Amino acid sequence: MINFSSMAITSEDALREIAGIPHEHVVKKTISRLDEHCKKFIAMSPLLFLSTSNADGKCDVSPRGDSPSEILILNDHQFVIPDRPGNRRLDSILNMMSNPHIGLVFLIPGLDEVLRINGKATIIKDEEILSKMSLKGKSPLLGIGVDVEECFIHCSRALNKSSVWKPDTWQSKDTLPAMLEIFFDHLKINGIEVKR
């Protein structure tokens, strides 16, 4: 095993000496509310990534996909993400119950920039709110109420360099990992044999 602590950067001064200081525009692009641009971006985004950690600092990032406009924007400072039935692990929900701080990344297919939002989350069960996010006649079981603290557009570098939206750069399907095989092999590592 590699001892990463022997090569660790442990102070902001040391980090800044290597990475430099951000331009004023990069610092000042952060806003503390949802303006019309942020609202439109959220309304057009069918996919977000939700970052959470529990009170002990154990982290998790969870993808959340839905039809665009399924997130309910309540005002300039609050919105609700529907939490529809899933695999019942509830990793994100349990984390938010012990530590409300969250980070979100919203994506729009074909757009290389992303919207980042940081804030505090509350798990809610309010029928009036949840009914406004019904899908095929079913309300979500829960909602994630978000109090916005920071919003900003993140530059296109990561998605642009990855060519994630360019089908001609994608691997052919027969070379991709077989997810069911990975799932069964991971169960086997944990002592569970599944007959196929």
PDB file of C-alpha atoms in Angstrom, residues 20-188:
ATOM      1  CA  GLY A  20      -2.087  29.632  -8.087  1.00  0.00           C
ATOM      2  CA  ILE A  21      -4.784  32.158  -7.189  1.00  0.00           C
ATOM      3  CA  PRO A  22      -8.158  32.192  -8.991  1.00  0.00           C
ATOM      4  CA  HIS A  23      -9.074  35.185 -11.127  1.00  0.00           C
ATOM      5  CA  GLU A  24     -11.530  37.633  -9.564  1.00  0.00           C
ATOM      6  CA  HIS A  25     -14.179  36.652 -12.143  1.00  0.00           C
ATOM      7  CA  VAL A  26     -13.975  33.023 -11.041  1.00  0.00           C
ATOM      8  CA  VAL A  27     -14.450  34.004  -7.402  1.00  0.00           C
ATOM      9  CA  LYS A  28     -17.189  36.566  -8.044  1.00  0.00           C
ATOM     10  CA  LYS A  29     -19.310  34.345 -10.329  1.00  0.00           C
ATOM     11  CA  THR A  30     -20.885  32.690  -7.259  1.00  0.00           C
ATOM     12  CA  ILE A  31     -24.342  33.937  -6.310  1.00  0.00           C
ATOM     13  CA  SER A  32     -26.449  33.060  -3.262  1.00  0.00           C
ATOM     14  CA  ARG A  33     -29.853  32.666  -4.897  1.00  0.00           C
ATOM     15  CA  LEU A  34     -31.556  31.169  -7.926  1.00  0.00           C
ATOM     16  CA  ASP A  35     -31.740  33.805 -10.643  1.00  0.00           C
ATOM     17  CA  GLU A  36     -33.680  33.243 -13.876  1.00  0.00           C
ATOM     18  CA  HIS A  37     -30.661  31.584 -15.523  1.00  0.00           C
ATOM     19  CA  CYS A  38     -30.298  29.035 -12.712  1.00  0.00           C
ATOM     20  CA  LYS A  39     -34.036  28.320 -12.715  1.00  0.00           C
ATOM     21  CA  LYS A  40     -34.022  27.723 -16.468  1.00  0.00           C
ATOM     22  CA  PHE A  41     -30.948  25.484 -16.225  1.00  0.00           C
ATOM     23  CA  ILE A  42     -32.573  23.351 -13.490  1.00  0.00           C
ATOM     24  CA  ALA A  43     -35.836  23.143 -15.474  1.00  0.00           C
ATOM     25  CA  MET A  44     -33.962  21.840 -18.547  1.00  0.00           C
ATOM     26  CA  SER A  45     -31.744  19.358 -16.679  1.00  0.00           C
ATOM     27  CA  PRO A  46     -32.821  15.682 -16.684  1.00  0.00           C
ATOM     28  CA  LEU A  47     -29.760  14.558 -14.681  1.00  0.00           C
ATOM     29  CA  LEU A  48     -28.062  15.761 -11.527  1.00  0.00           C
ATOM     30  CA  PHE A  49     -25.408  14.409  -9.205  1.00  0.00           C
ATOM     31  CA  LEU A  50     -26.066  14.732  -5.478  1.00  0.00           C
ATOM     32  CA  SER A  51     -23.076  14.810  -3.136  1.00  0.00           C
ATOM     33  CA  THR A  52     -23.602  14.122   0.568  1.00  0.00           C
ATOM     34  CA  SER A  53     -21.638  13.047   3.616  1.00  0.00           C
ATOM     35  CA  ASN A  54     -22.732  11.827   7.005  1.00  0.00           C
ATOM     36  CA  ALA A  55     -21.805  13.311  10.379  1.00  0.00           C
ATOM     37  CA  ASP A  56     -18.591  11.223  10.375  1.00  0.00           C
ATOM     38  CA  GLY A  57     -17.534  12.562   6.971  1.00  0.00           C
ATOM     39  CA  LYS A  58     -18.261   9.397   4.956  1.00  0.00           C
ATOM     40  CA  CYS A  59     -19.112  10.652   1.462  1.00  0.00           C
ATOM     41  CA  ASP A  60     -21.446   9.566  -1.299  1.00  0.00           C
ATOM     42  CA  VAL A  61     -22.354  10.852  -4.767  1.00  0.00           C
ATOM     43  CA  SER A  62     -25.636   9.717  -6.258  1.00  0.00           C
ATOM     44  CA  PRO A  63     -26.945  10.296  -9.796  1.00  0.00           C
ATOM     45  CA  ARG A  64     -30.585  11.425  -9.975  1.00  0.00           C
ATOM     46  CA  GLY A  65     -32.430  11.240 -13.279  1.00  0.00           C
ATOM     47  CA  ASP A  66     -35.946  12.416 -14.040  1.00  0.00           C
ATOM     48  CA  SER A  67     -37.883  14.199 -16.742  1.00  0.00           C
ATOM     49  CA  PRO A  68     -36.810  17.828 -17.127  1.00  0.00           C
ATOM     50  CA  SER A  69     -38.890  20.222 -14.997  1.00  0.00           C
ATOM     51  CA  GLU A  70     -39.606  17.575 -12.318  1.00  0.00           C
ATOM     52  CA  ILE A  71     -37.733  19.622  -9.704  1.00  0.00           C
ATOM     53  CA  LEU A  72     -40.101  22.045  -8.006  1.00  0.00           C
ATOM     54  CA  ILE A  73     -38.657  25.547  -7.663  1.00  0.00           C
ATOM     55  CA  LEU A  74     -40.439  27.274  -4.794  1.00  0.00           C
ATOM     56  CA  ASN A  75     -38.705  30.658  -4.777  1.00  0.00           C
ATOM     57  CA  ASP A  76     -35.288  32.278  -5.320  1.00  0.00           C
ATOM     58  CA  HIS A  77     -33.766  30.378  -2.411  1.00  0.00           C
ATOM     59  CA  GLN A  78     -35.505  26.993  -2.256  1.00  0.00           C
ATOM     60  CA  PHE A  79     -36.400  24.037  -4.448  1.00  0.00           C
ATOM     61  CA  VAL A  80     -37.466  20.422  -3.932  1.00  0.00           C
ATOM     62  CA  ILE A  81     -35.980  17.337  -5.587  1.00  0.00           C
ATOM     63  CA  PRO A  82     -38.411  14.404  -5.833  1.00  0.00           C
ATOM     64  CA  ASP A  83     -37.138  11.194  -4.211  1.00  0.00           C
ATOM     65  CA  ARG A  84     -38.852   8.401  -6.104  1.00  0.00           C
ATOM     66  CA  PRO A  85     -38.775   4.707  -5.113  1.00  0.00           C
ATOM     67  CA  GLY A  86     -35.388   3.123  -5.793  1.00  0.00           C
ATOM     68  CA  ASN A  87     -33.224   0.336  -4.399  1.00  0.00           C
ATOM     69  CA  ARG A  88     -34.010   1.309  -0.775  1.00  0.00           C
ATOM     70  CA  ARG A  89     -30.339   1.798   0.192  1.00  0.00           C
ATOM     71  CA  LEU A  90     -31.136   5.423   1.057  1.00  0.00           C
ATOM     72  CA  ASP A  91     -27.439   6.350   1.255  1.00  0.00           C
ATOM     73  CA  SER A  92     -28.015  10.015   0.407  1.00  0.00           C
ATOM     74  CA  ILE A  93     -31.128  10.348   2.553  1.00  0.00           C
ATOM     75  CA  LEU A  94     -29.450   8.847   5.620  1.00  0.00           C
ATOM     76  CA  ASN A  95     -26.407  11.066   5.103  1.00  0.00           C
ATOM     77  CA  MET A  96     -28.560  14.197   4.888  1.00  0.00           C
ATOM     78  CA  MET A  97     -30.369  13.256   8.090  1.00  0.00           C
ATOM     79  CA  SER A  98     -27.082  13.476  10.006  1.00  0.00           C
ATOM     80  CA  ASN A  99     -25.414  16.227   7.930  1.00  0.00           C
ATOM     81  CA  PRO A 100     -27.607  18.572   5.870  1.00  0.00           C
ATOM     82  CA  HIS A 101     -24.789  20.019   3.711  1.00  0.00           C
ATOM     83  CA  ILE A 102     -25.047  18.965   0.063  1.00  0.00           C
ATOM     84  CA  GLY A 103     -23.447  19.696  -3.286  1.00  0.00           C
ATOM     85  CA  LEU A 104     -25.311  19.365  -6.594  1.00  0.00           C
ATOM     86  CA  VAL A 105     -24.181  19.285 -10.211  1.00  0.00           C
ATOM     87  CA  PHE A 106     -26.881  19.746 -12.884  1.00  0.00           C
ATOM     88  CA  LEU A 107     -26.264  18.635 -16.478  1.00  0.00           C
ATOM     89  CA  ILE A 108     -28.077  19.360 -19.729  1.00  0.00           C
ATOM     90  CA  PRO A 109     -27.301  16.892 -22.567  1.00  0.00           C
ATOM     91  CA  GLY A 110     -25.154  18.515 -25.231  1.00  0.00           C
ATOM     92  CA  LEU A 111     -24.053  21.399 -23.004  1.00  0.00           C
ATOM     93  CA  ASP A 112     -20.481  21.275 -21.723  1.00  0.00           C
ATOM     94  CA  GLU A 113     -21.020  23.708 -18.832  1.00  0.00           C
ATOM     95  CA  VAL A 114     -22.727  22.503 -15.644  1.00  0.00           C
ATOM     96  CA  LEU A 115     -24.589  24.293 -12.859  1.00  0.00           C
ATOM     97  CA  ARG A 116     -23.229  23.745  -9.367  1.00  0.00           C
ATOM     98  CA  ILE A 117     -25.356  24.420  -6.304  1.00  0.00           C
ATOM     99  CA  ASN A 118     -24.349  24.046  -2.662  1.00  0.00           C
ATOM    100  CA  GLY A 119     -26.748  24.288   0.223  1.00  0.00           C
ATOM    101  CA  LYS A 120     -28.578  22.513   3.011  1.00  0.00           C
ATOM    102  CA  ALA A 121     -31.094  19.722   2.590  1.00  0.00           C
ATOM    103  CA  THR A 122     -34.135  18.651   4.571  1.00  0.00           C
ATOM    104  CA  ILE A 123     -36.024  15.412   3.946  1.00  0.00           C
ATOM    105  CA  ILE A 124     -39.694  16.322   3.671  1.00  0.00           C
ATOM    106  CA  LYS A 125     -43.042  14.507   3.510  1.00  0.00           C
ATOM    107  CA  ASP A 126     -45.579  17.141   2.493  1.00  0.00           C
ATOM    108  CA  GLU A 127     -48.411  15.893   0.279  1.00  0.00           C
ATOM    109  CA  GLU A 128     -49.184  19.325  -1.164  1.00  0.00           C
ATOM    110  CA  ILE A 129     -45.601  19.795  -2.343  1.00  0.00           C
ATOM    111  CA  LEU A 130     -45.042  16.180  -3.398  1.00  0.00           C
ATOM    112  CA  SER A 131     -48.259  16.039  -5.432  1.00  0.00           C
ATOM    113  CA  LYS A 132     -46.890  18.839  -7.631  1.00  0.00           C
ATOM    114  CA  MET A 133     -44.081  16.468  -8.701  1.00  0.00           C
ATOM    115  CA  SER A 134     -46.304  13.497  -9.621  1.00  0.00           C
ATOM    116  CA  LEU A 135     -45.035  11.209 -12.372  1.00  0.00           C
ATOM    117  CA  LYS A 136     -47.558   8.959 -14.129  1.00  0.00           C
ATOM    118  CA  GLY A 137     -50.068   9.768 -11.399  1.00  0.00           C
ATOM    119  CA  LYS A 138     -47.723   8.854  -8.522  1.00  0.00           C
ATOM    120  CA  SER A 139     -46.251  11.342  -6.105  1.00  0.00           C
ATOM    121  CA  PRO A 140     -42.668  10.779  -4.912  1.00  0.00           C
ATOM    122  CA  LEU A 141     -42.391   9.080  -1.524  1.00  0.00           C
ATOM    123  CA  LEU A 142     -40.250  11.914  -0.154  1.00  0.00           C
ATOM    124  CA  GLY A 143     -38.813  15.223  -1.210  1.00  0.00           C
ATOM    125  CA  ILE A 144     -35.382  16.730  -0.684  1.00  0.00           C
ATOM    126  CA  GLY A 145     -35.954  20.356   0.253  1.00  0.00           C
ATOM    127  CA  VAL A 146     -32.899  22.434  -0.659  1.00  0.00           C
ATOM    128  CA  ASP A 147     -32.010  25.783   0.884  1.00  0.00           C
ATOM    129  CA  VAL A 148     -29.632  27.364  -1.628  1.00  0.00           C
ATOM    130  CA  GLU A 149     -26.361  28.852  -0.370  1.00  0.00           C
ATOM    131  CA  GLU A 150     -24.211  29.026  -3.523  1.00  0.00           C
ATOM    132  CA  CYS A 151     -24.863  28.787  -7.278  1.00  0.00           C
ATOM    133  CA  PHE A 152     -22.400  29.056 -10.126  1.00  0.00           C
ATOM    134  CA  ILE A 153     -21.758  27.865 -13.650  1.00  0.00           C
ATOM    135  CA  HIS A 154     -18.774  25.547 -13.927  1.00  0.00           C
ATOM    136  CA  CYS A 155     -16.632  25.884 -17.036  1.00  0.00           C
ATOM    137  CA  SER A 156     -16.755  23.457 -19.947  1.00  0.00           C
ATOM    138  CA  ARG A 157     -13.264  21.997 -19.550  1.00  0.00           C
ATOM    139  CA  ALA A 158     -14.151  18.622 -17.991  1.00  0.00           C
ATOM    140  CA  LEU A 159     -17.062  17.694 -20.246  1.00  0.00           C
ATOM    141  CA  ASN A 160     -15.387  19.159 -23.304  1.00  0.00           C
ATOM    142  CA  LYS A 161     -12.159  17.203 -22.796  1.00  0.00           C
ATOM    143  CA  SER A 162     -14.067  14.000 -22.024  1.00  0.00           C
ATOM    144  CA  SER A 163     -16.126  14.319 -25.258  1.00  0.00           C
ATOM    145  CA  VAL A 164     -18.992  12.827 -23.270  1.00  0.00           C
ATOM    146  CA  TRP A 165     -21.649  14.221 -25.636  1.00  0.00           C
ATOM    147  CA  LYS A 166     -19.893  13.106 -28.855  1.00  0.00           C
ATOM    148  CA  PRO A 167     -21.211   9.656 -29.892  1.00  0.00           C
ATOM    149  CA  ASP A 168     -18.373   9.150 -32.386  1.00  0.00           C
ATOM    150  CA  THR A 169     -15.920   9.004 -29.432  1.00  0.00           C
ATOM    151  CA  TRP A 170     -17.944   6.425 -27.461  1.00  0.00           C
ATOM    152  CA  GLN A 171     -16.737   2.859 -26.991  1.00  0.00           C
ATOM    153  CA  SER A 172     -18.633   0.184 -28.905  1.00  0.00           C
ATOM    154  CA  LYS A 173     -21.211  -1.546 -26.724  1.00  0.00           C
ATOM    155  CA  ASP A 174     -19.540  -4.960 -26.965  1.00  0.00           C
ATOM    156  CA  THR A 175     -16.401  -3.549 -25.271  1.00  0.00           C
ATOM    157  CA  LEU A 176     -18.266  -1.987 -22.335  1.00  0.00           C
ATOM    158  CA  PRO A 177     -18.296  -3.578 -18.871  1.00  0.00           C
ATOM    159  CA  ALA A 178     -21.126  -6.085 -18.382  1.00  0.00           C
ATOM    160  CA  MET A 179     -22.991  -4.571 -15.441  1.00  0.00           C
ATOM    161  CA  LEU A 180     -24.852  -7.743 -14.468  1.00  0.00           C
ATOM    162  CA  GLU A 181     -21.574  -9.678 -14.391  1.00  0.00           C
ATOM    163  CA  ILE A 182     -19.992  -6.987 -12.203  1.00  0.00           C
ATOM    164  CA  PHE A 183     -23.014  -7.060  -9.893  1.00  0.00           C
ATOM    165  CA  PHE A 184     -22.873 -10.856  -9.457  1.00  0.00           C
ATOM    166  CA  ASP A 185     -19.077 -10.854  -9.003  1.00  0.00           C
ATOM    167  CA  HIS A 186     -19.330  -8.168  -6.304  1.00  0.00           C
ATOM    168  CA  LEU A 187     -21.984 -10.215  -4.520  1.00  0.00           C
ATOM    169  CA  LYS A 188     -19.638 -13.210  -4.708  1.00  0.00           C
TER     170      LYS A 188
END
